[in-house]
C-alpha cells in the first residue's frame, strides 16, 4: 500500500504527465501519480528523466542490469517490476533478469563485464559507497571513460528513483507479468 495518495489534483501539468505516461507505458506510472502532488517537482523530475534517456555511451543492456542491481540492493519492488519489463524490451533473457538480485550466487548467468557492472552498482549503492580503485580501473578499461561516467551516473539516478519509490511505499504495477510467457493449460 502506497504511503502517499496516488490521486493528486488533476492540474494541467499532471494531465499532460498522465497522457504521456499512458502513451509511453500503457498506464500512468505510480511514481508519476506520487510526484503529481507537487507540480514543480513533477516538471523538474520529468525533464531530468528525459535528459537521462538521452545518454547513449553505455550499452543499454549493461545500463539496465546496473539499474536492476541498484533497485534490488535498495529493495524497491516497484523498480524491480518496471526494470524487469524494461529489460525484457531490451532483449535480456528472463533467466538473467530473475538472477540479478542474487547475481553472486548465479554468476554463470552473466559475462565478466556484466559481473563487473553488477558489482560496481552494488558497491556504489552501499550507504557508505564501497567502490574500489580496482573496480574503477577494470570498468574504465572494459567500457571506456564515457561509458564509465554514464554507468556511475545511472547508478546514482536509480538510487534516487529507488529510494523515492520505496519511501513513497510504491510496489509493482504488474509490468513483469506482461513479460512472462504463460504456461500451457
mmCIF file with all atom_site columns, C-alpha atoms in Angstrom:
data_model
loop_
_atom_site.group_PDB
_atom_site.id
_atom_site.type_symbol
_atom_site.label_atom_id
_atom_site.label_alt_id
_atom_site.label_comp_id
_atom_site.label_asym_id
_atom_site.label_entity_id
_atom_site.label_seq_id
_atom_site.pdbx_PDB_ins_code
_atom_site.Cartn_x
_atom_site.Cartn_y
_atom_site.Cartn_z
_atom_site.occupancy
_atom_site.B_iso_or_equiv
_atom_site.pdbx_formal_charge
_atom_site.auth_seq_id
_atom_site.auth_comp_id
_atom_site.auth_asym_id
_atom_site.auth_atom_id
_atom_site.pdbx_PDB_model_num
ATOM 1   C CA . UNK A 1 1   ? 0.000  0.000   0.000   1.00 0.00 ? 1   UNK A CA 1
ATOM 2   C CA . UNK A 1 2   ? 1.422  3.362   -1.030  1.00 0.00 ? 2   UNK A CA 1
ATOM 3   C CA . UNK A 1 3   ? 2.223  5.789   1.777   1.00 0.00 ? 3   UNK A CA 1
ATOM 4   C CA . UNK A 1 4   ? 1.048  8.715   -0.353  1.00 0.00 ? 4   UNK A CA 1
ATOM 5   C CA . UNK A 1 5   ? -2.227 9.129   -2.179  1.00 0.00 ? 5   UNK A CA 1
ATOM 6   C CA . UNK A 1 6   ? -1.993 8.189   -5.830  1.00 0.00 ? 6   UNK A CA 1
ATOM 7   C CA . UNK A 1 7   ? -4.810 10.575  -6.730  1.00 0.00 ? 7   UNK A CA 1
ATOM 8   C CA . UNK A 1 8   ? -3.256 14.043  -6.984  1.00 0.00 ? 8   UNK A CA 1
ATOM 9   C CA . UNK A 1 9   ? -5.140 17.128  -8.121  1.00 0.00 ? 9   UNK A CA 1
ATOM 10  C CA . UNK A 1 10  ? -5.736 16.987  -11.871 1.00 0.00 ? 10  UNK A CA 1
ATOM 11  C CA . UNK A 1 11  ? -3.754 20.082  -12.790 1.00 0.00 ? 11  UNK A CA 1
ATOM 12  C CA . UNK A 1 12  ? -2.875 20.775  -16.412 1.00 0.00 ? 12  UNK A CA 1
ATOM 13  C CA . UNK A 1 13  ? 0.709  19.601  -15.798 1.00 0.00 ? 13  UNK A CA 1
ATOM 14  C CA . UNK A 1 14  ? -0.495 16.389  -14.187 1.00 0.00 ? 14  UNK A CA 1
ATOM 15  C CA . UNK A 1 15  ? -2.950 15.680  -17.025 1.00 0.00 ? 15  UNK A CA 1
ATOM 16  C CA . UNK A 1 16  ? -0.108 16.108  -19.550 1.00 0.00 ? 16  UNK A CA 1
ATOM 17  C CA . UNK A 1 17  ? 2.047  13.739  -17.478 1.00 0.00 ? 17  UNK A CA 1
ATOM 18  C CA . UNK A 1 18  ? -0.824 11.211  -17.383 1.00 0.00 ? 18  UNK A CA 1
ATOM 19  C CA . UNK A 1 19  ? -1.213 11.409  -21.163 1.00 0.00 ? 19  UNK A CA 1
ATOM 20  C CA . UNK A 1 20  ? 2.496  10.910  -21.752 1.00 0.00 ? 20  UNK A CA 1
ATOM 21  C CA . UNK A 1 21  ? 2.730  8.027   -19.289 1.00 0.00 ? 21  UNK A CA 1
ATOM 22  C CA . UNK A 1 22  ? -0.233 6.221   -20.856 1.00 0.00 ? 22  UNK A CA 1
ATOM 23  C CA . UNK A 1 23  ? 1.219  6.748   -24.326 1.00 0.00 ? 23  UNK A CA 1
ATOM 24  C CA . UNK A 1 24  ? 4.693  5.532   -23.380 1.00 0.00 ? 24  UNK A CA 1
ATOM 25  C CA . UNK A 1 25  ? 3.858  2.742   -20.903 1.00 0.00 ? 25  UNK A CA 1
ATOM 26  C CA . UNK A 1 26  ? 0.195  1.866   -21.406 1.00 0.00 ? 26  UNK A CA 1
ATOM 27  C CA . UNK A 1 27  ? -0.809 3.238   -17.998 1.00 0.00 ? 27  UNK A CA 1
ATOM 28  C CA . UNK A 1 28  ? 0.010  6.028   -15.591 1.00 0.00 ? 28  UNK A CA 1
ATOM 29  C CA . UNK A 1 29  ? 3.076  5.060   -13.592 1.00 0.00 ? 29  UNK A CA 1
ATOM 30  C CA . UNK A 1 30  ? 2.634  5.198   -9.820  1.00 0.00 ? 30  UNK A CA 1
ATOM 31  C CA . UNK A 1 31  ? 5.712  7.446   -9.402  1.00 0.00 ? 31  UNK A CA 1
ATOM 32  C CA . UNK A 1 32  ? 4.041  9.958   -11.768 1.00 0.00 ? 32  UNK A CA 1
ATOM 33  C CA . UNK A 1 33  ? 0.936  9.860   -9.578  1.00 0.00 ? 33  UNK A CA 1
ATOM 34  C CA . UNK A 1 34  ? 3.001  10.426  -6.432  1.00 0.00 ? 34  UNK A CA 1
ATOM 35  C CA . UNK A 1 35  ? 5.058  13.244  -7.950  1.00 0.00 ? 35  UNK A CA 1
ATOM 36  C CA . UNK A 1 36  ? 1.793  14.739  -9.229  1.00 0.00 ? 36  UNK A CA 1
ATOM 37  C CA . UNK A 1 37  ? 1.163  16.212  -5.787  1.00 0.00 ? 37  UNK A CA 1
ATOM 38  C CA . UNK A 1 38  ? 3.879  18.810  -6.468  1.00 0.00 ? 38  UNK A CA 1
ATOM 39  C CA . UNK A 1 39  ? 3.813  20.342  -9.951  1.00 0.00 ? 39  UNK A CA 1
ATOM 40  C CA . UNK A 1 40  ? 7.290  21.867  -9.706  1.00 0.00 ? 40  UNK A CA 1
ATOM 41  C CA . UNK A 1 41  ? 8.863  18.597  -8.585  1.00 0.00 ? 41  UNK A CA 1
ATOM 42  C CA . UNK A 1 42  ? 6.946  16.648  -11.259 1.00 0.00 ? 42  UNK A CA 1
ATOM 43  C CA . UNK A 1 43  ? 8.093  19.005  -14.025 1.00 0.00 ? 43  UNK A CA 1
ATOM 44  C CA . UNK A 1 44  ? 11.719 19.028  -12.854 1.00 0.00 ? 44  UNK A CA 1
ATOM 45  C CA . UNK A 1 45  ? 11.776 15.256  -12.493 1.00 0.00 ? 45  UNK A CA 1
ATOM 46  C CA . UNK A 1 46  ? 10.179 14.692  -15.924 1.00 0.00 ? 46  UNK A CA 1
ATOM 47  C CA . UNK A 1 47  ? 12.744 16.984  -17.544 1.00 0.00 ? 47  UNK A CA 1
ATOM 48  C CA . UNK A 1 48  ? 15.546 15.201  -15.716 1.00 0.00 ? 48  UNK A CA 1
ATOM 49  C CA . UNK A 1 49  ? 14.339 11.763  -16.850 1.00 0.00 ? 49  UNK A CA 1
ATOM 50  C CA . UNK A 1 50  ? 14.077 12.971  -20.470 1.00 0.00 ? 50  UNK A CA 1
ATOM 51  C CA . UNK A 1 51  ? 17.711 14.040  -20.352 1.00 0.00 ? 51  UNK A CA 1
ATOM 52  C CA . UNK A 1 52  ? 18.769 10.754  -18.719 1.00 0.00 ? 52  UNK A CA 1
ATOM 53  C CA . UNK A 1 53  ? 17.003 8.875   -21.544 1.00 0.00 ? 53  UNK A CA 1
ATOM 54  C CA . UNK A 1 54  ? 19.327 10.637  -23.996 1.00 0.00 ? 54  UNK A CA 1
ATOM 55  C CA . UNK A 1 55  ? 22.502 9.144   -22.513 1.00 0.00 ? 55  UNK A CA 1
ATOM 56  C CA . UNK A 1 56  ? 23.908 6.712   -25.072 1.00 0.00 ? 56  UNK A CA 1
ATOM 57  C CA . UNK A 1 57  ? 27.558 5.971   -24.161 1.00 0.00 ? 57  UNK A CA 1
ATOM 58  C CA . UNK A 1 58  ? 26.778 2.795   -22.167 1.00 0.00 ? 58  UNK A CA 1
ATOM 59  C CA . UNK A 1 59  ? 25.351 -0.368  -23.719 1.00 0.00 ? 59  UNK A CA 1
ATOM 60  C CA . UNK A 1 60  ? 21.578 -0.360  -22.909 1.00 0.00 ? 60  UNK A CA 1
ATOM 61  C CA . UNK A 1 61  ? 21.636 -3.921  -21.547 1.00 0.00 ? 61  UNK A CA 1
ATOM 62  C CA . UNK A 1 62  ? 24.533 -3.134  -19.195 1.00 0.00 ? 62  UNK A CA 1
ATOM 63  C CA . UNK A 1 63  ? 22.689 0.004   -18.131 1.00 0.00 ? 63  UNK A CA 1
ATOM 64  C CA . UNK A 1 64  ? 19.542 -1.976  -17.339 1.00 0.00 ? 64  UNK A CA 1
ATOM 65  C CA . UNK A 1 65  ? 21.488 -4.579  -15.346 1.00 0.00 ? 65  UNK A CA 1
ATOM 66  C CA . UNK A 1 66  ? 23.075 -1.762  -13.320 1.00 0.00 ? 66  UNK A CA 1
ATOM 67  C CA . UNK A 1 67  ? 19.656 -0.191  -12.724 1.00 0.00 ? 67  UNK A CA 1
ATOM 68  C CA . UNK A 1 68  ? 18.173 -3.502  -11.589 1.00 0.00 ? 68  UNK A CA 1
ATOM 69  C CA . UNK A 1 69  ? 21.124 -4.319  -9.307  1.00 0.00 ? 69  UNK A CA 1
ATOM 70  C CA . UNK A 1 70  ? 20.722 -0.910  -7.708  1.00 0.00 ? 70  UNK A CA 1
ATOM 71  C CA . UNK A 1 71  ? 16.963 -1.334  -7.284  1.00 0.00 ? 71  UNK A CA 1
ATOM 72  C CA . UNK A 1 72  ? 17.452 -4.803  -5.798  1.00 0.00 ? 72  UNK A CA 1
ATOM 73  C CA . UNK A 1 73  ? 20.069 -3.523  -3.336  1.00 0.00 ? 73  UNK A CA 1
ATOM 74  C CA . UNK A 1 74  ? 17.784 -0.682  -2.206  1.00 0.00 ? 74  UNK A CA 1
ATOM 75  C CA . UNK A 1 75  ? 14.823 -3.070  -2.077  1.00 0.00 ? 75  UNK A CA 1
ATOM 76  C CA . UNK A 1 76  ? 12.477 -1.189  -4.408  1.00 0.00 ? 76  UNK A CA 1
ATOM 77  C CA . UNK A 1 77  ? 9.869  -3.685  -5.600  1.00 0.00 ? 77  UNK A CA 1
ATOM 78  C CA . UNK A 1 78  ? 8.281  -1.135  -7.949  1.00 0.00 ? 78  UNK A CA 1
ATOM 79  C CA . UNK A 1 79  ? 11.654 -0.526  -9.614  1.00 0.00 ? 79  UNK A CA 1
ATOM 80  C CA . UNK A 1 80  ? 12.308 -4.253  -9.949  1.00 0.00 ? 80  UNK A CA 1
ATOM 81  C CA . UNK A 1 81  ? 8.889  -4.810  -11.539 1.00 0.00 ? 81  UNK A CA 1
ATOM 82  C CA . UNK A 1 82  ? 9.402  -1.978  -14.026 1.00 0.00 ? 82  UNK A CA 1
ATOM 83  C CA . UNK A 1 83  ? 13.053 -2.930  -14.592 1.00 0.00 ? 83  UNK A CA 1
ATOM 84  C CA . UNK A 1 84  ? 12.077 -6.471  -15.497 1.00 0.00 ? 84  UNK A CA 1
ATOM 85  C CA . UNK A 1 85  ? 9.723  -5.070  -18.144 1.00 0.00 ? 85  UNK A CA 1
ATOM 86  C CA . UNK A 1 86  ? 12.380 -2.654  -19.451 1.00 0.00 ? 86  UNK A CA 1
ATOM 87  C CA . UNK A 1 87  ? 14.984 -5.436  -19.561 1.00 0.00 ? 87  UNK A CA 1
ATOM 88  C CA . UNK A 1 88  ? 12.595 -7.701  -21.414 1.00 0.00 ? 88  UNK A CA 1
ATOM 89  C CA . UNK A 1 89  ? 12.028 -4.964  -24.035 1.00 0.00 ? 89  UNK A CA 1
ATOM 90  C CA . UNK A 1 90  ? 15.821 -4.753  -24.457 1.00 0.00 ? 90  UNK A CA 1
ATOM 91  C CA . UNK A 1 91  ? 16.018 -8.487  -25.143 1.00 0.00 ? 91  UNK A CA 1
ATOM 92  C CA . UNK A 1 92  ? 17.658 -9.563  -21.885 1.00 0.00 ? 92  UNK A CA 1
ATOM 93  C CA . UNK A 1 93  ? 16.806 -13.202 -21.142 1.00 0.00 ? 93  UNK A CA 1
ATOM 94  C CA . UNK A 1 94  ? 14.220 -13.782 -18.409 1.00 0.00 ? 94  UNK A CA 1
ATOM 95  C CA . UNK A 1 95  ? 16.600 -16.086 -16.534 1.00 0.00 ? 95  UNK A CA 1
ATOM 96  C CA . UNK A 1 96  ? 19.239 -13.357 -16.414 1.00 0.00 ? 96  UNK A CA 1
ATOM 97  C CA . UNK A 1 97  ? 16.727 -10.737 -15.250 1.00 0.00 ? 97  UNK A CA 1
ATOM 98  C CA . UNK A 1 98  ? 15.492 -13.059 -12.498 1.00 0.00 ? 98  UNK A CA 1
ATOM 99  C CA . UNK A 1 99  ? 19.105 -13.718 -11.415 1.00 0.00 ? 99  UNK A CA 1
ATOM 100 C CA . UNK A 1 100 ? 20.038 -10.046 -10.881 1.00 0.00 ? 100 UNK A CA 1
ATOM 101 C CA . UNK A 1 101 ? 19.088 -9.843  -7.168  1.00 0.00 ? 101 UNK A CA 1
ATOM 102 C CA . UNK A 1 102 ? 21.242 -12.906 -6.431  1.00 0.00 ? 102 UNK A CA 1
ATOM 103 C CA . UNK A 1 103 ? 23.901 -12.437 -9.082  1.00 0.00 ? 103 UNK A CA 1
ATOM 104 C CA . UNK A 1 104 ? 26.710 -13.560 -6.778  1.00 0.00 ? 104 UNK A CA 1
ATOM 105 C CA . UNK A 1 105 ? 25.105 -16.994 -6.427  1.00 0.00 ? 105 UNK A CA 1
ATOM 106 C CA . UNK A 1 106 ? 24.233 -17.177 -10.138 1.00 0.00 ? 106 UNK A CA 1
ATOM 107 C CA . UNK A 1 107 ? 27.428 -15.849 -11.699 1.00 0.00 ? 107 UNK A CA 1
ATOM 108 C CA . UNK A 1 108 ? 27.173 -18.299 -14.591 1.00 0.00 ? 108 UNK A CA 1
ATOM 109 C CA . UNK A 1 109 ? 24.243 -16.265 -15.965 1.00 0.00 ? 109 UNK A CA 1
ATOM 110 C CA . UNK A 1 110 ? 26.486 -13.244 -16.583 1.00 0.00 ? 110 UNK A CA 1
ATOM 111 C CA . UNK A 1 111 ? 29.551 -12.292 -18.607 1.00 0.00 ? 111 UNK A CA 1
ATOM 112 C CA . UNK A 1 112 ? 32.645 -10.939 -16.839 1.00 0.00 ? 112 UNK A CA 1
ATOM 113 C CA . UNK A 1 113 ? 31.752 -7.417  -17.989 1.00 0.00 ? 113 UNK A CA 1
ATOM 114 C CA . UNK A 1 114 ? 28.206 -7.785  -16.629 1.00 0.00 ? 114 UNK A CA 1
ATOM 115 C CA . UNK A 1 115 ? 29.544 -9.100  -13.320 1.00 0.00 ? 115 UNK A CA 1
ATOM 116 C CA . UNK A 1 116 ? 31.842 -6.075  -13.045 1.00 0.00 ? 116 UNK A CA 1
ATOM 117 C CA . UNK A 1 117 ? 28.878 -3.753  -13.695 1.00 0.00 ? 117 UNK A CA 1
ATOM 118 C CA . UNK A 1 118 ? 26.700 -5.534  -11.109 1.00 0.00 ? 118 UNK A CA 1
ATOM 119 C CA . UNK A 1 119 ? 29.472 -5.416  -8.517  1.00 0.00 ? 119 UNK A CA 1
ATOM 120 C CA . UNK A 1 120 ? 30.060 -1.711  -9.155  1.00 0.00 ? 120 UNK A CA 1
ATOM 121 C CA . UNK A 1 121 ? 26.340 -0.861  -8.963  1.00 0.00 ? 121 UNK A CA 1
ATOM 122 C CA . UNK A 1 122 ? 26.043 -2.615  -5.613  1.00 0.00 ? 122 UNK A CA 1
ATOM 123 C CA . UNK A 1 123 ? 29.230 -1.039  -4.265  1.00 0.00 ? 123 UNK A CA 1
ATOM 124 C CA . UNK A 1 124 ? 28.014 2.427   -5.270  1.00 0.00 ? 124 UNK A CA 1
ATOM 125 C CA . UNK A 1 125 ? 24.644 1.797   -3.631  1.00 0.00 ? 125 UNK A CA 1
ATOM 126 C CA . UNK A 1 126 ? 26.033 0.936   -0.211  1.00 0.00 ? 126 UNK A CA 1
ATOM 127 C CA . UNK A 1 127 ? 25.211 3.576   2.397   1.00 0.00 ? 127 UNK A CA 1
ATOM 128 C CA . UNK A 1 128 ? 28.909 4.247   2.539   1.00 0.00 ? 128 UNK A CA 1
ATOM 129 C CA . UNK A 1 129 ? 29.970 3.588   -1.062  1.00 0.00 ? 129 UNK A CA 1
ATOM 130 C CA . UNK A 1 130 ? 32.327 0.617   -1.324  1.00 0.00 ? 130 UNK A CA 1
ATOM 131 C CA . UNK A 1 131 ? 33.783 1.425   -4.762  1.00 0.00 ? 131 UNK A CA 1
ATOM 132 C CA . UNK A 1 132 ? 37.459 0.484   -5.089  1.00 0.00 ? 132 UNK A CA 1
ATOM 133 C CA . UNK A 1 133 ? 40.245 1.721   -7.347  1.00 0.00 ? 133 UNK A CA 1
ATOM 134 C CA . UNK A 1 134 ? 40.469 -1.778  -8.831  1.00 0.00 ? 134 UNK A CA 1
ATOM 135 C CA . UNK A 1 135 ? 36.756 -1.832  -9.709  1.00 0.00 ? 135 UNK A CA 1
ATOM 136 C CA . UNK A 1 136 ? 37.010 1.545   -11.346 1.00 0.00 ? 136 UNK A CA 1
ATOM 137 C CA . UNK A 1 137 ? 40.156 0.695   -13.322 1.00 0.00 ? 137 UNK A CA 1
ATOM 138 C CA . UNK A 1 138 ? 38.655 -2.603  -14.565 1.00 0.00 ? 138 UNK A CA 1
ATOM 139 C CA . UNK A 1 139 ? 35.480 -0.892  -15.757 1.00 0.00 ? 139 UNK A CA 1
ATOM 140 C CA . UNK A 1 140 ? 37.260 2.032   -17.407 1.00 0.00 ? 140 UNK A CA 1
ATOM 141 C CA . UNK A 1 141 ? 39.465 -0.432  -19.273 1.00 0.00 ? 141 UNK A CA 1
ATOM 142 C CA . UNK A 1 142 ? 36.444 -2.536  -20.293 1.00 0.00 ? 142 UNK A CA 1
ATOM 143 C CA . UNK A 1 143 ? 33.926 0.210   -21.075 1.00 0.00 ? 143 UNK A CA 1
ATOM 144 C CA . UNK A 1 144 ? 35.964 3.356   -21.732 1.00 0.00 ? 144 UNK A CA 1
ATOM 145 C CA . UNK A 1 145 ? 35.677 6.580   -19.765 1.00 0.00 ? 145 UNK A CA 1
ATOM 146 C CA . UNK A 1 146 ? 32.477 7.972   -21.381 1.00 0.00 ? 146 UNK A CA 1
ATOM 147 C CA . UNK A 1 147 ? 30.534 4.760   -20.678 1.00 0.00 ? 147 UNK A CA 1
ATOM 148 C CA . UNK A 1 148 ? 32.035 4.527   -17.175 1.00 0.00 ? 148 UNK A CA 1
ATOM 149 C CA . UNK A 1 149 ? 30.823 8.056   -16.395 1.00 0.00 ? 149 UNK A CA 1
ATOM 150 C CA . UNK A 1 150 ? 27.364 7.103   -17.665 1.00 0.00 ? 150 UNK A CA 1
ATOM 151 C CA . UNK A 1 151 ? 27.370 3.897   -15.603 1.00 0.00 ? 151 UNK A CA 1
ATOM 152 C CA . UNK A 1 152 ? 28.238 5.874   -12.482 1.00 0.00 ? 152 UNK A CA 1
ATOM 153 C CA . UNK A 1 153 ? 25.538 8.452   -13.200 1.00 0.00 ? 153 UNK A CA 1
ATOM 154 C CA . UNK A 1 154 ? 22.813 5.870   -13.970 1.00 0.00 ? 154 UNK A CA 1
ATOM 155 C CA . UNK A 1 155 ? 23.503 4.029   -10.712 1.00 0.00 ? 155 UNK A CA 1
ATOM 156 C CA . UNK A 1 156 ? 23.158 7.347   -8.871  1.00 0.00 ? 156 UNK A CA 1
ATOM 157 C CA . UNK A 1 157 ? 19.920 8.105   -10.769 1.00 0.00 ? 157 UNK A CA 1
ATOM 158 C CA . UNK A 1 158 ? 18.500 4.684   -9.890  1.00 0.00 ? 158 UNK A CA 1
ATOM 159 C CA . UNK A 1 159 ? 19.417 5.267   -6.256  1.00 0.00 ? 159 UNK A CA 1
ATOM 160 C CA . UNK A 1 160 ? 17.258 8.407   -6.433  1.00 0.00 ? 160 UNK A CA 1
ATOM 161 C CA . UNK A 1 161 ? 14.382 6.561   -8.111  1.00 0.00 ? 161 UNK A CA 1
ATOM 162 C CA . UNK A 1 162 ? 14.502 3.504   -5.861  1.00 0.00 ? 162 UNK A CA 1
ATOM 163 C CA . UNK A 1 163 ? 14.820 5.446   -2.628  1.00 0.00 ? 163 UNK A CA 1
ATOM 164 C CA . UNK A 1 164 ? 11.972 7.817   -3.527  1.00 0.00 ? 164 UNK A CA 1
ATOM 165 C CA . UNK A 1 165 ? 9.698  4.976   -4.700  1.00 0.00 ? 165 UNK A CA 1
ATOM 166 C CA . UNK A 1 166 ? 10.491 2.931   -1.585  1.00 0.00 ? 166 UNK A CA 1
ATOM 167 C CA . UNK A 1 167 ? 9.842  5.910   0.676   1.00 0.00 ? 167 UNK A CA 1
ATOM 168 C CA . UNK A 1 168 ? 6.511  6.506   -1.100  1.00 0.00 ? 168 UNK A CA 1
ATOM 169 C CA . UNK A 1 169 ? 5.692  2.825   -0.443  1.00 0.00 ? 169 UNK A CA 1
ATOM 170 C CA . UNK A 1 170 ? 5.212  2.023   -4.119  1.00 0.00 ? 170 UNK A CA 1
ATOM 171 C CA . UNK A 1 171 ? 5.056  -1.634  -5.139  1.00 0.00 ? 171 UNK A CA 1
ATOM 172 C CA . UNK A 1 172 ? 4.923  -3.290  -8.565  1.00 0.00 ? 172 UNK A CA 1
ATOM 173 C CA . UNK A 1 173 ? 2.231  -2.406  -11.095 1.00 0.00 ? 173 UNK A CA 1
ATOM 174 C CA . UNK A 1 174 ? 2.335  -5.760  -12.885 1.00 0.00 ? 174 UNK A CA 1
ATOM 175 C CA . UNK A 1 175 ? 4.853  -4.844  -15.587 1.00 0.00 ? 175 UNK A CA 1
ATOM 176 C CA . UNK A 1 176 ? 6.789  -8.068  -15.017 1.00 0.00 ? 176 UNK A CA 1
ATOM 177 C CA . UNK A 1 177 ? 3.610  -10.087 -15.537 1.00 0.00 ? 177 UNK A CA 1
ATOM 178 C CA . UNK A 1 178 ? 3.320  -8.671  -19.066 1.00 0.00 ? 178 UNK A CA 1
ATOM 179 C CA . UNK A 1 179 ? 6.664  -10.290 -19.956 1.00 0.00 ? 179 UNK A CA 1
ATOM 180 C CA . UNK A 1 180 ? 6.101  -13.766 -18.574 1.00 0.00 ? 180 UNK A CA 1
ATOM 181 C CA . UNK A 1 181 ? 5.142  -16.444 -21.056 1.00 0.00 ? 181 UNK A CA 1
ATOM 182 C CA . UNK A 1 182 ? 2.001  -18.133 -19.748 1.00 0.00 ? 182 UNK A CA 1
ATOM 183 C CA . UNK A 1 183 ? 2.204  -21.872 -19.128 1.00 0.00 ? 183 UNK A CA 1
ATOM 184 C CA . UNK A 1 184 ? 0.139  -24.160 -21.356 1.00 0.00 ? 184 UNK A CA 1
ATOM 185 C CA . UNK A 1 185 ? -3.018 -25.492 -19.788 1.00 0.00 ? 185 UNK A CA 1
#
